Short mmCIF file of C-alpha atoms in Angstrom, two decimals:
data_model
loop_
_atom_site.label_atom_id
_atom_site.label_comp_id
_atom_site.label_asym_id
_atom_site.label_seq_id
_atom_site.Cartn_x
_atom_site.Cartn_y
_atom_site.Cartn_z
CA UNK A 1 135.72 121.14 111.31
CA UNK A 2 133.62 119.70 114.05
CA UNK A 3 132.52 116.45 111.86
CA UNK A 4 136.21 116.24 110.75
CA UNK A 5 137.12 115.88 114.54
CA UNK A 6 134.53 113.74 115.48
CA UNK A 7 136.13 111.34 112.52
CA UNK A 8 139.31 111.63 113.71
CA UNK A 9 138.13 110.32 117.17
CA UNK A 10 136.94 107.59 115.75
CA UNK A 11 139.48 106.40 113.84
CA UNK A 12 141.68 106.60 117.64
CA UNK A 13 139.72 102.75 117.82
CA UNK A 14 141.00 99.44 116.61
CA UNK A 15 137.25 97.98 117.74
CA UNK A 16 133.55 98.88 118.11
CA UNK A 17 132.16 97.02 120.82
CA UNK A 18 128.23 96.37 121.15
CA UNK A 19 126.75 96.84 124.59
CA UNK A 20 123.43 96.47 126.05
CA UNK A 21 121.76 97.56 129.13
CA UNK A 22 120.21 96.22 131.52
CA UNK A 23 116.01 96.39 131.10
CA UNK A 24 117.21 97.28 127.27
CA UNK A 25 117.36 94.64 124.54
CA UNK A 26 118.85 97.48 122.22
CA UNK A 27 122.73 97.48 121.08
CA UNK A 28 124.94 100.53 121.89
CA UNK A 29 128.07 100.96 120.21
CA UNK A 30 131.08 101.94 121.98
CA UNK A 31 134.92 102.25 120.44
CA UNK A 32 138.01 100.33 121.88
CA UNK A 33 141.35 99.75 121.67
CA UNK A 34 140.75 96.13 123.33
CA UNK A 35 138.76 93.58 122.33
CA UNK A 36 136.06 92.16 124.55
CA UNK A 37 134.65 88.69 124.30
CA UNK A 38 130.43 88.46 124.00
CA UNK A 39 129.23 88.07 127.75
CA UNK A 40 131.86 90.91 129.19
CA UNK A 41 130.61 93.57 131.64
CA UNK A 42 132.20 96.39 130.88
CA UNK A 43 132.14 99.66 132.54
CA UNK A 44 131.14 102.56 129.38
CA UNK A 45 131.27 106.23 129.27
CA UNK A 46 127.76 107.47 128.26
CA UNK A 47 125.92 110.81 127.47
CA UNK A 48 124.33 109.81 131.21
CA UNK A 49 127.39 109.15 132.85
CA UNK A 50 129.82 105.87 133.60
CA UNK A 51 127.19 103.12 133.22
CA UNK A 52 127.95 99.11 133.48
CA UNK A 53 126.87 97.00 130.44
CA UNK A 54 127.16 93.59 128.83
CA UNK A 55 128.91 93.35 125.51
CA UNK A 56 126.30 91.51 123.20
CA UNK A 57 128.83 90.49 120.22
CA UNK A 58 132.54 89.98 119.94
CA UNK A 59 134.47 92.83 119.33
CA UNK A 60 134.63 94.08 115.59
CA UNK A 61 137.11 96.07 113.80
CA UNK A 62 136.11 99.32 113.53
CA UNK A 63 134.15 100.13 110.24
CA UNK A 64 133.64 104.35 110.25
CA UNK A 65 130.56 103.04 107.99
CA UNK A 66 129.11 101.56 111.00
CA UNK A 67 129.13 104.52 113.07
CA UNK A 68 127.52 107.75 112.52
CA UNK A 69 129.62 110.56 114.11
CA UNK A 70 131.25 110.17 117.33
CA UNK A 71 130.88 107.17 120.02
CA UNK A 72 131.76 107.02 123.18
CA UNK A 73 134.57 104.85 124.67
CA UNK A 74 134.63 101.20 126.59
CA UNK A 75 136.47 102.28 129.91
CA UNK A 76 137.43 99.05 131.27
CA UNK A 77 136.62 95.81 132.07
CA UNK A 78 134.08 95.52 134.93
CA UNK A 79 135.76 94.43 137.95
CA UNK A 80 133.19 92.53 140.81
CA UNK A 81 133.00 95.23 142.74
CA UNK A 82 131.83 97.42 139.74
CA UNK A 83 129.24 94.43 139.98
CA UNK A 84 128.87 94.79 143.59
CA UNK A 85 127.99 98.47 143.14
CA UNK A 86 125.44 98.16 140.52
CA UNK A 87 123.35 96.20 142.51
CA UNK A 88 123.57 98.19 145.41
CA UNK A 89 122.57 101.07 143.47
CA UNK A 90 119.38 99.28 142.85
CA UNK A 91 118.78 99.08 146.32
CA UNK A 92 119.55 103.18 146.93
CA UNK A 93 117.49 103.80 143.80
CA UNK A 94 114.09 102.09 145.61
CA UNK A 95 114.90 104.67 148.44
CA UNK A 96 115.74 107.61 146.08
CA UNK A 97 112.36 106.97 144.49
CA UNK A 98 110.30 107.24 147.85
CA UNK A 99 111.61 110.44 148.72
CA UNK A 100 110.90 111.80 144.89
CA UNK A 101 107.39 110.51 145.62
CA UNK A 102 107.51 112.50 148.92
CA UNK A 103 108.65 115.39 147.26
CA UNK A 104 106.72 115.43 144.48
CA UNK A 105 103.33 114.94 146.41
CA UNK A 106 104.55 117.78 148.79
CA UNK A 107 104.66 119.91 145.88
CA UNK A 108 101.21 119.20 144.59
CA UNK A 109 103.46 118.41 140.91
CA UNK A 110 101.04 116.77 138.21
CA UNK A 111 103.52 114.27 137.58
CA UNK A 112 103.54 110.23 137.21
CA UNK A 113 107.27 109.18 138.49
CA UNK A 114 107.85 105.45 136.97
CA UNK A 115 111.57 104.97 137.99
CA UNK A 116 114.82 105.94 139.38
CA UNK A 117 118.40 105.13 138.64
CA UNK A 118 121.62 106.02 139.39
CA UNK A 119 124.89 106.01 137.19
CA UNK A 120 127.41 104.03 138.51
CA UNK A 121 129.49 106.10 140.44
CA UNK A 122 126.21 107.66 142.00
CA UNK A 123 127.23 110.97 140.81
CA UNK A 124 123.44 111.39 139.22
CA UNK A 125 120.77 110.41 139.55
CA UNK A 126 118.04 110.13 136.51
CA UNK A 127 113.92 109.94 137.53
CA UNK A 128 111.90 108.95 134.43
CA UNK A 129 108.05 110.49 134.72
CA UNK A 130 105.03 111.08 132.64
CA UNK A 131 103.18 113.91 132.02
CA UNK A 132 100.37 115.40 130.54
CA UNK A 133 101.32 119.07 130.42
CA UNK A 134 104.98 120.86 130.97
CA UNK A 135 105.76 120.57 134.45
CA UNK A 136 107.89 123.59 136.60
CA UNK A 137 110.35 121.06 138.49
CA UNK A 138 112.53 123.77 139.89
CA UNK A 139 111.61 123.81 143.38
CA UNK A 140 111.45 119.76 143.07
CA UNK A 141 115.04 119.85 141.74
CA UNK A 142 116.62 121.95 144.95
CA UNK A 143 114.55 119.87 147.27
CA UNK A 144 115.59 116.54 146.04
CA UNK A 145 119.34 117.74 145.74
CA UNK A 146 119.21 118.87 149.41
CA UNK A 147 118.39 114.85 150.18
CA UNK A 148 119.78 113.02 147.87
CA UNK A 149 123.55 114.85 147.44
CA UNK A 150 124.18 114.65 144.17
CA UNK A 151 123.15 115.85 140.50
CA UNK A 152 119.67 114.87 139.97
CA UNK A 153 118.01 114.36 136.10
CA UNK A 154 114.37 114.84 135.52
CA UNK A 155 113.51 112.78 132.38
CA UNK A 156 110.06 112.98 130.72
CA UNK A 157 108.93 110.08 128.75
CA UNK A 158 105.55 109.39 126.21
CA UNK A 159 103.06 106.94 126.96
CA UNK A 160 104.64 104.23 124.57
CA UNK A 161 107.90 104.59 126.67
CA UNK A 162 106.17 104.17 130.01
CA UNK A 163 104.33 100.62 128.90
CA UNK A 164 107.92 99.42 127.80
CA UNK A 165 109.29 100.00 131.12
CA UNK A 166 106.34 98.58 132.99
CA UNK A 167 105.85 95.65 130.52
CA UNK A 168 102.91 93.49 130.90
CA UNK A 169 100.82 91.24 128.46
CA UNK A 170 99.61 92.69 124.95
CA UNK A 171 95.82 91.15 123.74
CA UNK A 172 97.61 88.49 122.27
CA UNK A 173 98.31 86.72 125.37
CA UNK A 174 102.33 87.52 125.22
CA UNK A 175 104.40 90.08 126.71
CA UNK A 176 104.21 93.33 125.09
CA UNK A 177 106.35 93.73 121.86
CA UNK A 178 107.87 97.15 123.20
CA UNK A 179 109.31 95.30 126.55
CA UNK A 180 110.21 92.04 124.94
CA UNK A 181 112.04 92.78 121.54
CA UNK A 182 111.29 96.25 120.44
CA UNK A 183 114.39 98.57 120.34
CA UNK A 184 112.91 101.64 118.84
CA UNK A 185 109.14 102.74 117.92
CA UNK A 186 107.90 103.28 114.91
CA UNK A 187 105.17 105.44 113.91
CA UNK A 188 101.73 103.43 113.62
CA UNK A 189 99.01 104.69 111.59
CA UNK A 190 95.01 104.19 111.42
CA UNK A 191 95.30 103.56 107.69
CA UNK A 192 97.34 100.12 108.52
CA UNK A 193 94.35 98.96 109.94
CA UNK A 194 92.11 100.09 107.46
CA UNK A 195 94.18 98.59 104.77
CA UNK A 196 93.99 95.15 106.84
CA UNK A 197 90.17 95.44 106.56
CA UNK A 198 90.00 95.36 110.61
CA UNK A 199 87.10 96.68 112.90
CA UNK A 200 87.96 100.37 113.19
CA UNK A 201 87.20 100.26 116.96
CA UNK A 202 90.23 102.41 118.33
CA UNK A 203 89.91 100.26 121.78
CA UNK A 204 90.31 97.30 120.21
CA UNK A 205 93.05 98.63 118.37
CA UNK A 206 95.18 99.99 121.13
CA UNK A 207 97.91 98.54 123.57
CA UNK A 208 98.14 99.46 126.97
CA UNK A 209 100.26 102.29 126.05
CA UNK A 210 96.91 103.47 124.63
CA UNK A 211 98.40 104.58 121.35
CA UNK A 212 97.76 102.02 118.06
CA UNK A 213 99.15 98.30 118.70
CA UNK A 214 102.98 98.45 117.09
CA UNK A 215 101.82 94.81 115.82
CA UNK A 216 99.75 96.87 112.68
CA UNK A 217 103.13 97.05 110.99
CA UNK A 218 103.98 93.31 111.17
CA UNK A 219 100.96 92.50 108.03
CA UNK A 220 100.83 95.78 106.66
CA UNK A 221 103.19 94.88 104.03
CA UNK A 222 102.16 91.46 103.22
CA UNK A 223 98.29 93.24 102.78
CA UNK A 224 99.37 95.90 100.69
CA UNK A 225 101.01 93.30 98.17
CA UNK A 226 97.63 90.94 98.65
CA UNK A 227 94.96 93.81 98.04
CA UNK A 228 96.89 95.17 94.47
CA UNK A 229 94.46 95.58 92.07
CA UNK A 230 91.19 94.68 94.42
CA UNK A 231 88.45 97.48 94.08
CA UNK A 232 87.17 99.23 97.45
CA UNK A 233 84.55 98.06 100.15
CA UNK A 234 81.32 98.94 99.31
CA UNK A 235 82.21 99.35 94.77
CA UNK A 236 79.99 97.83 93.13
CA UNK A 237 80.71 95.37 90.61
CA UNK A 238 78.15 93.39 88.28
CA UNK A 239 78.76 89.10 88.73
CA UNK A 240 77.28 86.52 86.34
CA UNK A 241 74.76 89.09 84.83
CA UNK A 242 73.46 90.74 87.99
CA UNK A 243 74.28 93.79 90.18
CA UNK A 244 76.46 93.69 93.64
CA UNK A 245 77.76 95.48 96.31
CA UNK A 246 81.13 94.72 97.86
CA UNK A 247 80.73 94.40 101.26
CA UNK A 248 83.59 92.68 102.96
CA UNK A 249 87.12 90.79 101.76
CA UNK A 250 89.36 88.38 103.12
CA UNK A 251 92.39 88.23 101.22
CA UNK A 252 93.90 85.38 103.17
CA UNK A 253 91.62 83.04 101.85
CA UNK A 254 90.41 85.45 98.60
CA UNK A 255 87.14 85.78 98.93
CA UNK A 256 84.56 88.62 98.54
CA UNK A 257 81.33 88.59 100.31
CA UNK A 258 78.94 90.22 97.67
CA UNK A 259 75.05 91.40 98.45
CA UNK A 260 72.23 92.71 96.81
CA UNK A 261 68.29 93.04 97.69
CA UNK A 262 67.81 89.32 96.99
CA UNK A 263 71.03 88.05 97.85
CA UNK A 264 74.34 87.36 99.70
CA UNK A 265 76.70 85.78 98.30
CA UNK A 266 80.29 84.72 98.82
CA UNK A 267 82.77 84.36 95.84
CA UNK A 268 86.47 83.59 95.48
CA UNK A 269 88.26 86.09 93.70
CA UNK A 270 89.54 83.99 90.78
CA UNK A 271 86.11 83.87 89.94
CA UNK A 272 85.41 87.33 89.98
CA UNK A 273 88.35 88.42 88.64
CA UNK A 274 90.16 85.51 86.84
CA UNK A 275 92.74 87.78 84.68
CA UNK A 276 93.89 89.45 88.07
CA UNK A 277 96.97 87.48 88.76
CA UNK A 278 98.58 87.60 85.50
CA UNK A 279 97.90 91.35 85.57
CA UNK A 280 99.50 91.77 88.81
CA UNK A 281 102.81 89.31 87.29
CA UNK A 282 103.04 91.41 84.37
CA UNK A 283 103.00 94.52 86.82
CA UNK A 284 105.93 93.38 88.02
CA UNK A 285 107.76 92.50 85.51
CA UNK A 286 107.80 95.78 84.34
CA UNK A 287 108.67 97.17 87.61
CA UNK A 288 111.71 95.05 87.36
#
């Protein structure tokens, strides 16, 4: 019964309506009865409270294959002083955050508070922190409710979440992926960089979230298609009549480095294996 209502409510739109945040560069959808034009701040109803957002695309009809469940509706059109009031909850925000600070240091709370925000009506305010262990806010909740006058959110947040917010360059030299483009995470795994053949130094390895760079995924792919059919670092194989061990690849440019006791050699794979490609084509053709 519940899904059925949540279906009806949908179908109540003529339009879903894509919204993004500010700080965010992910979509929302929203439903409508009016169309909005890309570039529109509108004022939305969210799980958070009445929040002000820009609608990224023109206005489609709705498509119940789009959305899964229920959405939440577009209230209006944002007016300048909804504008007005958005910046000027900025401005309370910076103040709301130095008295969480105060209150949080008073408390002795092992707690890292990285920002503070207020819906736009300033009926709540939401403080984002990181934390090692589960912290007891209670006492921090009544304390900051007796300054602040109004509902207060405590929001705890991992350490790929925090380097999002902060932002700041990646190893590469560019912004972080997570703050520029990223919209979601996506689980990162040691085996990616094994199965690139890189350095399995976990410093290297890691962003300044200090989990495994999301960039791992980007090759992954492209390496598992380039390494079918190659045997395993350190196999050995026997080459023009004599012995070897395996002892690096680069499948960019396909060669194996090969050694022995008397020698090191490096050899491009279509001499080592010159039947491999058509193997790998006829592989395929079957999977087809």
């Amino acid at each position: 019964m519940k899904n059925q209502e949540k279906s009806n409510e949908n179908r109540e739109y003529k339009y879903i309506v894509y919204v993004q945040f500010e700080g965010s560069k992910k979509a929302y959808t929203f439903g409508s009865n009016l169309s909005y034009k890309q570039g529109d701040h509108v004022v939305v109803e969210t799980v958070r409270g009445k929040e002000l957002g820009q609608v990224c695309l023109d206005s489609q009809p709705f498509d119940s294959d789009e959305v899964k469940g229920s959405i939440k509706p577009v209230i209006r059109l944002a007016t300048e002083y909804d504008v007005m009031q958005k910046k000027d909850n900025v401005e309370k925000a910076k103040n709301a955050m130095k008295i969480c600070h105060e209150c949080i240091a008073d408390l002795g709370l092992d707690m890292h508070l990285i920002s503070g925000e207020y819906t736009l009506d300033r009926s709540k305010v939401i403080f984002t922190y990181v934390s090692d262990e589960r912290v007891d806010f209670r006492q921090l909740l009544k304390d900051l409710a007796s300054h602040l006058h109004c509902r207060i959110e405590l929001r705890q947040v991992g350490p790929r979440n925090k380097a999002k917010m902060v932002g700041g360059l990646g190893n590469c030299g560019m912004e972080t992926c997570c703050s520029r483009f990223l919209s979601d995470f996506e689980a990162v795994s040691i085996n990616m960089a094994k199965n690139q053949l890189l350095a399995l130094n976990i410093q290297k390895l890691s962003g300044q979230c200090g989990k495994l760079m999301c960039c791992l995924r980007y090759e992954n792919e492209e390496y598992t298609r380039l390494r079918e059919g190659l045997p395993k670092i350190n196999s050995q194989i026997t080459f023009e009549e004599s012995r070897y061990k395996i002892t690096a690849m680069n499948v960019l440019q396909k060669q194996a480095k090969l050694e022995n006791k008397e020698e090191v050699r490096f050899v491009s794979f279509d001499e080592l294996w010159p039947d491999r490609n058509k193997k790998n084509e006829k592989t395929k053709k079957l999977s087809k």
